[in-house]
Amino acid sequence: MDTDTRARRRSRARTDFHIRTARTDDLDIVLGLIDKAAEWLRTEKNTTQWARPWPSPDDRTKRVYEALLNGETWLLFDGERPIGTVSIKLIGHEELWTPEERRTEAVYLHRLVIDREYAGDGLGAELIDWAALKGASQQRNTELIRIDVWTDNADLHAYYRRQGFQDVAVRQTSDNTPSGALFQKPVPPAAPFRRITEDARHR
């Protein structure tokens, strides 16, 4: 039995994944999860996503660090092992989302990563819904989950469509962000999560 199969069977059996706010000293962990996903994308998928840090290594590190500093990033764990991350914002990029679109309260997800050893059993979809409801708890009248996706990653576009997201537009920004494919879906109704539990010690 290969490593991926064992990990998937283990993740299906586990019911105690926990999630907490990422701290600034978790920077290397978050970057490591992104870089591991980037390596898989380079070898397995026909996309330029994360082929190199955008727009530069220093700029990417600064962007990730600022999200940690602002308490926007979360880490998902299997026991003590970090296996996923997501960043949650409540304000959309002003060049990607129109003023009319931004008048609708929404949760904007960024840098959503699940370790490939845990792919294929719905944990990523559960993390999306968890993050949506977490963001919605921070502002009233939240209607939508929104995400901007690497423009040339067609497989990822298809994944989000399977999760119920609808295409909004493909847009460019003044700094030529490569994540210009926009998707959204309604925030799911509040429901207990099967596997993801927020770590009460770090709320």
Short mmCIF file of C-alpha atoms in Angstrom, two decimals:
data_model
loop_
_atom_site.label_atom_id
_atom_site.label_comp_id
_atom_site.label_asym_id
_atom_site.label_seq_id
_atom_site.Cartn_x
_atom_site.Cartn_y
_atom_site.Cartn_z
CA MET A 1 0.00 0.00 0.00
CA ASP A 2 1.55 3.36 -0.99
CA THR A 3 2.01 6.33 1.35
CA ASP A 4 -0.82 8.38 -0.16
CA THR A 5 -3.31 5.54 0.21
CA ARG A 6 -2.34 4.96 3.84
CA ALA A 7 -2.67 8.67 4.60
CA ARG A 8 -6.07 8.91 2.95
CA ARG A 9 -7.35 5.92 4.90
CA ARG A 10 -5.96 7.44 8.08
CA SER A 11 -7.58 10.82 7.39
CA ARG A 12 -10.96 9.18 6.75
CA ALA A 13 -10.70 7.40 10.06
CA ARG A 14 -9.61 10.48 11.98
CA THR A 15 -12.25 12.70 13.53
CA ASP A 16 -10.01 15.03 15.51
CA PHE A 17 -8.32 17.37 13.05
CA HIS A 18 -7.90 20.69 14.80
CA ILE A 19 -7.38 24.21 13.52
CA ARG A 20 -5.95 27.30 15.13
CA THR A 21 -4.90 30.81 14.22
CA ALA A 22 -1.42 30.81 12.74
CA ARG A 23 1.19 32.91 14.55
CA THR A 24 4.04 34.91 13.08
CA ASP A 25 6.46 32.21 14.20
CA ASP A 26 4.52 29.79 11.97
CA LEU A 27 5.74 31.61 8.86
CA ASP A 28 8.06 28.80 7.76
CA ILE A 29 5.31 26.22 8.29
CA VAL A 30 2.85 28.13 6.09
CA LEU A 31 5.47 28.75 3.41
CA GLY A 32 6.45 25.09 3.57
CA LEU A 33 2.88 23.96 2.91
CA ILE A 34 2.67 26.33 -0.05
CA ASP A 35 6.03 25.24 -1.45
CA LYS A 36 5.15 21.55 -1.11
CA ALA A 37 1.92 22.18 -3.03
CA ALA A 38 3.88 24.17 -5.62
CA GLU A 39 6.25 21.25 -6.19
CA TRP A 40 3.31 18.92 -6.80
CA LEU A 41 1.73 21.42 -9.22
CA ARG A 42 4.97 21.73 -11.19
CA THR A 43 5.26 17.98 -11.67
CA GLU A 44 1.63 16.91 -11.97
CA LYS A 45 -0.43 19.76 -13.45
CA ASN A 46 -0.35 21.91 -16.56
CA THR A 47 -0.27 25.26 -14.78
CA THR A 48 2.21 27.96 -13.87
CA GLN A 49 0.66 28.29 -10.40
CA TRP A 50 3.32 28.89 -7.75
CA ALA A 51 6.03 27.96 -10.28
CA ARG A 52 7.91 30.78 -8.60
CA PRO A 53 6.94 33.01 -5.68
CA TRP A 54 4.90 35.92 -7.03
CA PRO A 55 5.95 38.60 -7.73
CA SER A 56 9.21 37.77 -5.93
CA PRO A 57 10.25 35.59 -2.97
CA ASP A 58 10.56 38.61 -0.67
CA ASP A 59 7.19 40.02 -1.71
CA ARG A 60 5.47 36.68 -1.18
CA THR A 61 7.05 36.29 2.24
CA LYS A 62 5.96 39.81 3.17
CA ARG A 63 2.39 39.13 2.02
CA VAL A 64 2.15 35.87 3.97
CA TYR A 65 3.75 37.43 7.05
CA GLU A 66 1.30 40.35 7.03
CA ALA A 67 -1.63 37.92 6.94
CA LEU A 68 -0.14 36.15 9.96
CA LEU A 69 0.39 39.46 11.74
CA ASN A 70 -3.24 40.42 11.09
CA GLY A 71 -4.59 37.11 12.42
CA GLU A 72 -6.04 36.17 9.03
CA THR A 73 -4.29 32.83 8.54
CA TRP A 74 -5.22 29.47 10.04
CA LEU A 75 -3.36 26.17 10.31
CA LEU A 76 -5.01 22.75 10.20
CA PHE A 77 -3.36 19.88 12.10
CA ASP A 78 -3.49 16.10 12.21
CA GLY A 79 -2.24 15.66 15.76
CA GLU A 80 0.93 17.75 15.83
CA ARG A 81 1.43 17.66 12.06
CA PRO A 82 0.39 20.79 10.09
CA ILE A 83 -1.52 19.56 7.03
CA GLY A 84 -3.37 22.60 5.72
CA THR A 85 -3.74 26.35 5.77
CA VAL A 86 -6.19 29.04 4.66
CA SER A 87 -6.31 32.81 4.97
CA ILE A 88 -9.59 34.64 5.51
CA LYS A 89 -10.27 38.25 4.56
CA LEU A 90 -13.49 40.23 4.77
CA ILE A 91 -12.58 42.82 2.13
CA GLY A 92 -12.10 41.98 -1.53
CA HIS A 93 -9.26 43.18 -3.73
CA GLU A 94 -10.48 46.45 -5.21
CA GLU A 95 -9.11 45.69 -8.68
CA LEU A 96 -10.51 42.16 -8.84
CA TRP A 97 -13.95 42.74 -7.37
CA THR A 98 -16.08 45.64 -8.57
CA PRO A 99 -17.48 48.25 -6.16
CA GLU A 100 -20.96 46.80 -6.72
CA GLU A 101 -19.74 43.28 -5.94
CA ARG A 102 -17.93 44.45 -2.81
CA ARG A 103 -21.12 46.01 -1.47
CA THR A 104 -22.34 42.46 -0.86
CA GLU A 105 -20.78 41.17 2.35
CA ALA A 106 -18.55 38.21 1.60
CA VAL A 107 -15.70 36.08 2.92
CA TYR A 108 -12.61 36.04 0.71
CA LEU A 109 -10.38 32.96 0.92
CA HIS A 110 -6.69 32.94 0.02
CA ARG A 111 -3.80 30.45 -0.01
CA LEU A 112 -5.98 27.43 0.62
CA VAL A 113 -3.72 24.38 0.82
CA ILE A 114 -4.25 20.77 1.92
CA ASP A 115 -1.29 18.40 2.07
CA ARG A 116 -1.60 16.03 -0.90
CA GLU A 117 -1.44 13.01 1.42
CA TYR A 118 -4.85 14.11 2.70
CA ALA A 119 -6.41 14.87 -0.68
CA GLY A 120 -9.34 13.01 -2.14
CA ASP A 121 -11.68 12.54 0.82
CA GLY A 122 -13.37 15.92 1.12
CA LEU A 123 -11.16 17.50 3.77
CA GLY A 124 -10.43 20.46 1.49
CA ALA A 125 -14.15 21.04 0.92
CA GLU A 126 -14.74 20.92 4.66
CA LEU A 127 -11.95 23.45 5.20
CA ILE A 128 -13.58 25.78 2.66
CA ASP A 129 -16.91 25.64 4.50
CA TRP A 130 -15.24 25.99 7.90
CA ALA A 131 -13.37 29.10 6.74
CA ALA A 132 -16.51 30.56 5.20
CA LEU A 133 -18.47 30.20 8.42
CA LYS A 134 -15.55 31.46 10.49
CA GLY A 135 -15.36 34.59 8.37
CA ALA A 136 -19.13 34.98 8.39
CA SER A 137 -19.10 34.94 12.19
CA GLN A 138 -17.01 38.11 12.11
CA GLN A 139 -19.45 40.24 10.13
CA ARG A 140 -23.21 40.39 9.91
CA ASN A 141 -25.16 39.61 6.76
CA THR A 142 -22.40 37.69 5.00
CA GLU A 143 -23.85 36.14 1.86
CA LEU A 144 -20.99 34.75 -0.20
CA ILE A 145 -17.68 32.91 -0.18
CA ARG A 146 -15.34 34.31 -2.82
CA ILE A 147 -11.98 33.16 -4.10
CA ASP A 148 -9.53 34.32 -6.75
CA VAL A 149 -7.81 31.43 -8.49
CA TRP A 150 -4.66 31.18 -10.59
CA THR A 151 -5.92 32.08 -14.06
CA ASP A 152 -4.35 29.18 -15.98
CA ASN A 153 -5.10 26.41 -13.44
CA ALA A 154 -8.05 24.83 -15.24
CA ASP A 155 -8.09 21.78 -12.98
CA LEU A 156 -8.46 23.97 -9.91
CA HIS A 157 -11.28 25.90 -11.60
CA ALA A 158 -13.06 22.60 -12.15
CA TYR A 159 -12.50 21.62 -8.50
CA TYR A 160 -14.16 24.78 -7.24
CA ARG A 161 -17.07 24.31 -9.62
CA ARG A 162 -17.55 20.82 -8.16
CA GLN A 163 -17.69 22.45 -4.71
CA GLY A 164 -20.61 24.59 -5.87
CA PHE A 165 -18.74 27.74 -6.86
CA GLN A 166 -19.88 29.69 -9.90
CA ASP A 167 -17.68 31.60 -12.33
CA VAL A 168 -17.79 35.38 -11.87
CA ALA A 169 -15.16 36.74 -14.27
CA VAL A 170 -11.53 36.66 -15.30
CA ARG A 171 -9.90 40.01 -14.56
CA GLN A 172 -6.51 41.68 -14.63
CA THR A 173 -4.97 44.07 -12.14
CA SER A 174 -2.43 46.85 -12.46
CA ASP A 175 0.25 44.58 -10.98
CA ASN A 176 -0.76 41.69 -13.29
CA THR A 177 -1.75 39.28 -10.55
CA PRO A 178 -1.77 35.71 -11.90
CA SER A 179 -4.85 34.92 -9.77
CA GLY A 180 -7.52 36.59 -11.86
CA ALA A 181 -10.16 33.86 -12.19
CA LEU A 182 -12.97 34.71 -9.77
CA PHE A 183 -15.47 32.32 -8.21
CA GLN A 184 -18.18 32.59 -5.58
CA LYS A 185 -20.92 30.60 -3.88
CA PRO A 186 -23.38 31.18 -1.04
CA VAL A 187 -22.14 30.72 2.51
CA PRO A 188 -23.29 27.28 3.68
CA PRO A 189 -25.80 26.98 6.49
CA ALA A 190 -24.25 26.60 9.92
CA ALA A 191 -23.71 22.94 10.70
CA PRO A 192 -21.39 20.91 12.93
CA PHE A 193 -18.24 19.83 11.14
CA ARG A 194 -17.42 16.16 10.96
CA ARG A 195 -13.69 16.44 11.46
CA ILE A 196 -12.44 20.01 11.93
CA THR A 197 -12.52 21.47 15.42
CA GLU A 198 -11.19 24.87 16.42
CA ASP A 199 -8.55 24.59 19.11
CA ALA A 200 -10.10 26.39 22.10
CA ARG A 201 -6.66 27.14 23.51
CA HIS A 202 -5.89 29.45 20.61
CA ARG A 203 -9.17 31.28 20.01
#
